[in-house]
Tab-separated table of C-alpha atoms in Angstrom:
chain	number	residue	atom	x	y	z
A	1	MET	CA	0.129	0.387	-0.001
A	2	SER	CA	1.490	3.402	-0.984
A	3	ALA	CA	1.804	6.826	1.505
A	4	LEU	CA	-1.050	8.110	-0.636
A	5	GLN	CA	-3.490	5.237	0.041
A	6	ARG	CA	-2.300	4.830	3.587
A	7	ALA	CA	-2.991	8.713	4.029
A	8	SER	CA	-6.407	8.810	2.421
A	9	ARG	CA	-7.436	5.773	4.315
A	10	ARG	CA	-6.802	7.404	7.672
A	11	LEU	CA	-8.613	10.525	6.506
A	12	VAL	CA	-11.760	8.588	5.972
A	13	HIS	CA	-11.471	6.753	9.389
A	14	GLY	CA	-10.863	10.228	10.805
A	15	HIS	CA	-13.805	11.668	9.146
A	16	ARG	CA	-16.186	8.487	10.056
A	17	ARG	CA	-15.059	9.173	13.829
A	18	LEU	CA	-15.824	12.753	13.934
A	19	ILE	CA	-19.142	12.172	12.736
A	20	ARG	CA	-19.819	9.404	15.295
A	21	ASN	CA	-18.378	11.378	18.022
A	22	THR	CA	-20.229	14.306	16.969
A	23	THR	CA	-23.603	11.730	17.010
A	24	GLN	CA	-22.767	10.262	20.416
A	25	TRP	CA	-22.110	13.645	21.858
A	26	ALA	CA	-25.640	14.996	20.836
A	27	THR	CA	-27.068	11.733	22.395
A	28	ALA	CA	-24.539	11.363	24.786
A	29	LEU	CA	-27.189	12.011	28.079
A	30	GLY	CA	-30.035	9.935	26.616
A	31	ASN	CA	-32.580	12.524	27.670
A	32	PRO	CA	-34.819	14.027	24.691
A	33	LYS	CA	-34.560	17.421	25.851
A	34	SER	CA	-30.815	17.467	26.226
A	35	THR	CA	-30.654	15.781	22.796
A	36	ALA	CA	-33.119	18.144	21.269
A	37	ALA	CA	-30.789	21.211	23.083
A	38	ARG	CA	-27.430	19.669	21.386
A	39	SER	CA	-28.954	19.184	18.026
A	40	ALA	CA	-30.230	22.765	18.001
A	41	VAL	CA	-26.801	23.922	18.653
A	42	LEU	CA	-25.168	21.680	16.007
A	43	PHE	CA	-27.441	22.851	13.364
A	44	GLY	CA	-27.165	26.388	14.833
A	45	ALA	CA	-23.196	26.419	14.060
A	46	ALA	CA	-23.823	24.578	10.842
A	47	TYR	CA	-26.186	27.466	9.795
A	48	VAL	CA	-23.703	30.383	10.658
A	49	MET	CA	-20.927	28.485	9.190
A	50	PHE	CA	-23.030	28.394	5.713
A	51	LYS	CA	-23.896	31.624	6.032
A	52	ALA	CA	-20.002	32.833	6.557
A	53	ILE	CA	-19.304	30.940	3.421
A	54	ASP	CA	-21.793	32.329	1.501
A	55	ARG	CA	-20.766	35.799	2.359
A	56	THR	CA	-16.881	34.931	2.311
A	57	PRO	CA	-16.359	32.090	0.262
A	58	GLY	CA	-12.444	31.570	1.332
A	59	VAL	CA	-13.755	30.362	4.732
A	60	LEU	CA	-15.125	27.354	3.131
A	61	TRP	CA	-10.969	26.644	2.406
A	62	LEU	CA	-10.525	27.130	6.248
A	63	VAL	CA	-13.399	24.934	6.992
A	64	VAL	CA	-12.045	22.139	4.971
A	65	ALA	CA	-8.645	22.805	6.417
A	66	VAL	CA	-9.903	22.503	10.002
A	67	TRP	CA	-12.217	19.462	9.403
A	68	VAL	CA	-9.053	17.687	7.841
A	69	ILE	CA	-7.100	18.321	10.430
A	70	ALA	CA	-9.450	16.952	13.227
A	71	ALA	CA	-10.323	14.030	11.213
A	72	TRP	CA	-6.070	13.180	10.809
A	73	ARG	CA	-5.746	13.681	14.643
A	74	SER	CA	-8.897	11.663	15.503
A	75	ALA	CA	-7.983	8.513	13.244
A	76	PRO	CA	-6.450	5.806	14.917
A	77	LYS	CA	-2.740	5.716	14.602
A	78	PRO	CA	-1.133	2.509	12.234
A	79	PRO	CA	0.313	0.190	14.083
A	80	THR	CA	4.014	0.502	14.517
A	81	ALA	CA	6.059	-1.726	12.360
A	82	THR	CA	8.215	-3.950	14.531
A	83	PRO	CA	11.533	-4.416	12.618
A	84	ALA	CA	11.653	-7.700	11.516
A	85	GLU	CA	13.428	-10.142	13.785
A	86	THR	CA	17.476	-10.608	12.956
A	87	PRO	CA	18.022	-14.224	12.120
A	88	ALA	CA	20.241	-16.023	14.174
A	89	ALA	CA	23.575	-16.278	12.200
A	90	GLY	CA	24.292	-19.088	11.114
A	91	PRO	CA	27.685	-21.206	11.336
A	92	ALA	CA	30.543	-19.703	9.589
A	93	SER	CA	31.825	-22.974	8.025
A	94	PRO	CA	30.777	-26.377	7.594
A	95	ARG	CA	33.059	-27.517	10.502
A	96	ASP	CA	31.794	-24.936	12.655
A	97	ALA	CA	28.681	-26.635	12.170
A	98	ILE	CA	29.821	-29.812	12.944
A	99	VAL	CA	31.373	-28.779	15.556
A	100	GLN	CA	28.329	-26.989	17.174
A	101	TRP	CA	26.317	-30.442	16.615
A	102	LEU	CA	29.190	-32.238	18.346
A	103	THR	CA	28.902	-29.907	21.095
A	104	ASP	CA	25.103	-30.383	21.527
A	105	THR	CA	25.212	-34.205	21.036
A	106	ILE	CA	28.249	-34.554	23.717
A	107	GLY	CA	26.325	-32.343	26.389
A	108	GLU	CA	27.928	-32.632	29.654
A	109	ARG	CA	30.282	-35.425	29.198
A	110	PRO	CA	33.847	-35.396	28.496
A	111	GLY	CA	33.346	-36.726	25.118
A	112	ILE	CA	31.719	-39.238	22.804
A	113	HIS	CA	33.410	-42.596	21.563
A	114	LEU	CA	32.870	-43.406	17.642
A	115	TYR	CA	30.703	-46.730	18.310
A	116	GLU	CA	28.213	-44.074	19.806
A	117	LEU	CA	28.873	-41.026	17.462
A	118	TYR	CA	28.560	-42.937	14.009
A	119	PRO	CA	24.912	-43.978	14.783
A	120	ALA	CA	23.712	-40.406	15.746
A	121	MET	CA	25.601	-39.221	12.251
A	122	ARG	CA	23.712	-41.045	10.449
A	123	LEU	CA	20.244	-39.777	11.454
A	124	LEU	CA	21.445	-36.195	9.930
A	125	PRO	CA	20.305	-35.395	6.664
A	126	GLY	CA	22.105	-37.495	3.530
A	127	MET	CA	24.178	-39.327	6.146
A	128	SER	CA	21.984	-42.686	6.758
A	129	HIS	CA	23.604	-44.400	3.959
A	130	HIS	CA	27.469	-43.336	4.824
A	131	ASP	CA	29.323	-46.457	6.479
A	132	ASP	CA	32.047	-45.988	9.447
A	133	THR	CA	34.801	-45.351	6.701
A	134	ALA	CA	32.817	-42.680	5.374
A	135	LEU	CA	31.820	-40.961	8.496
A	136	ARG	CA	35.385	-40.582	9.661
A	137	GLY	CA	36.450	-39.581	6.550
A	138	ALA	CA	34.178	-36.739	7.041
A	139	LEU	CA	35.391	-35.603	10.549
A	140	THR	CA	38.917	-35.903	9.326
A	141	GLU	CA	38.029	-33.824	6.167
A	142	LEU	CA	36.479	-31.307	8.785
A	143	ASP	CA	39.323	-31.271	11.037
A	144	ILE	CA	37.561	-33.004	13.944
A	145	PRO	CA	40.392	-34.565	16.278
A	146	ILE	CA	39.713	-38.154	17.199
A	147	THR	CA	41.409	-39.377	20.357
A	148	ARG	CA	42.657	-42.953	20.916
A	149	ALA	CA	41.609	-44.910	23.995
A	150	PHE	CA	40.084	-42.556	26.352
A	151	THR	CA	37.063	-43.341	28.906
A	152	ILE	CA	33.857	-41.868	29.233
A	153	GLY	CA	32.292	-43.123	32.561
A	154	ASP	CA	32.253	-46.969	32.563
A	155	VAL	CA	33.606	-47.240	29.064
A	156	LYS	CA	37.252	-47.389	28.770
A	157	GLY	CA	39.993	-47.683	26.100
A	158	ARG	CA	37.282	-46.618	22.944
A	159	SER	CA	38.464	-44.004	19.962
A	160	GLY	CA	36.297	-41.047	20.114
A	161	ILE	CA	36.059	-37.303	20.167
A	162	ARG	CA	36.704	-34.944	23.712
A	163	LEU	CA	34.631	-31.922	24.177
A	164	ALA	CA	38.030	-30.100	25.008
A	165	ASP	CA	39.342	-30.874	21.697
A	166	LEU	CA	36.556	-29.075	20.158
A	167	THR	CA	37.071	-25.677	21.612
A	168	THR	CA	40.708	-25.797	21.020
A	169	PRO	CA	42.347	-23.840	18.181
A	170	LEU	CA	43.810	-26.342	15.764
A	171	PRO	CA	47.435	-26.357	15.176
A	172	SER	CA	48.560	-25.810	11.630
A	173	ARG	CA	48.869	-28.403	9.688
A	174	GLU	CA	52.433	-28.418	8.877
A	175	ASP	CA	52.755	-28.592	12.513
A	176	GLN	CA	50.374	-31.587	12.807
A	177	PRO	CA	52.086	-35.456	12.710
A	178	LEU	CA	50.798	-37.680	9.606
A	179	SER	CA	47.750	-39.771	10.798
A	180	LYS	CA	47.252	-43.347	9.743
A	181	GLY	CA	43.943	-43.121	10.845
A	182	GLU	CA	44.117	-45.721	13.084
A	183	ASP	CA	42.022	-46.381	16.361
A	184	ALA	CA	42.528	-47.834	19.261
A	185	GLY	CA	43.175	-51.510	19.323
A	186	GLU	CA	43.227	-51.442	15.618
A	187	THR	CA	45.335	-53.876	13.411
A	188	PRO	CA	46.901	-53.486	10.065
A	189	CYS	CA	44.108	-55.511	8.756
A	190	SER	CA	41.255	-54.282	10.182
A	191	THR	CA	39.696	-51.284	12.108
A	192	PRO	CA	36.770	-50.830	14.503
A	193	GLU	CA	34.733	-48.681	11.710
A	194	ASP	CA	35.061	-51.514	9.458
A	195	GLN	CA	33.590	-54.338	12.071
A	196	PRO	CA	31.424	-53.721	15.137
A	197	GLU	CA	33.148	-52.917	18.446
A	198	SER	CA	32.969	-55.656	21.095
A	199	ALA	CA	31.047	-54.391	24.489
A	200	PRO	CA	32.972	-52.808	27.029
A	201	SER	CA	34.873	-54.947	29.389
A	202	SER	CA	34.038	-54.715	32.845
A	203	GLU	CA	37.637	-56.275	33.926
A	204	GLY	CA	39.594	-53.402	32.976
A	205	ASP	CA	40.871	-51.342	29.931
A	206	PRO	CA	41.177	-53.950	26.793
A	207	VAL	CA	44.786	-54.539	25.593
A	208	PRO	CA	45.924	-52.755	22.401
A	209	ALA	CA	46.574	-55.611	19.635
A	210	VAL	CA	50.373	-55.253	18.777
């Protein structure tokens, strides 16, 4: 709606409100005598105004200007437009997005083991058909540090991601040692991602295979 249309609507609403207020003033007391007296006052004022216009036509413009101003002021003010809420800034990069997701998934724990993380990752959009190797490759590509053999609660000796590593600035790639992509207990022929991990032992930490 243009500004001219909004102004026209406001004047129309104000004009109608002035007429309604004038009518209500005449009948406000609900007494026939008072209504007649007030109506007579209104008709007398109208008669004087028309006589003045007849003698001095320029008065008409003054009357119109006064009526327009009164209508404008009596019209209900348009609702103040509330500024649109600024959308929350999204993650700056894919790594920031996965770090935020991992942080929320870990919660108040010190970290999360890969055997628990992989099923959660497959619930993400487009990740349902990825195997463990592909999921680990995605974490590596996004520079998510994977720690070998650390303990979370009663589960010991499993590879996973520590919460503290997610908030630590990444070292320069030139300073990082070359990773063989192995997890705790891994042999050259098999990886924990390629086969189901065994249930945590209650007798103590598992002995890594040589």
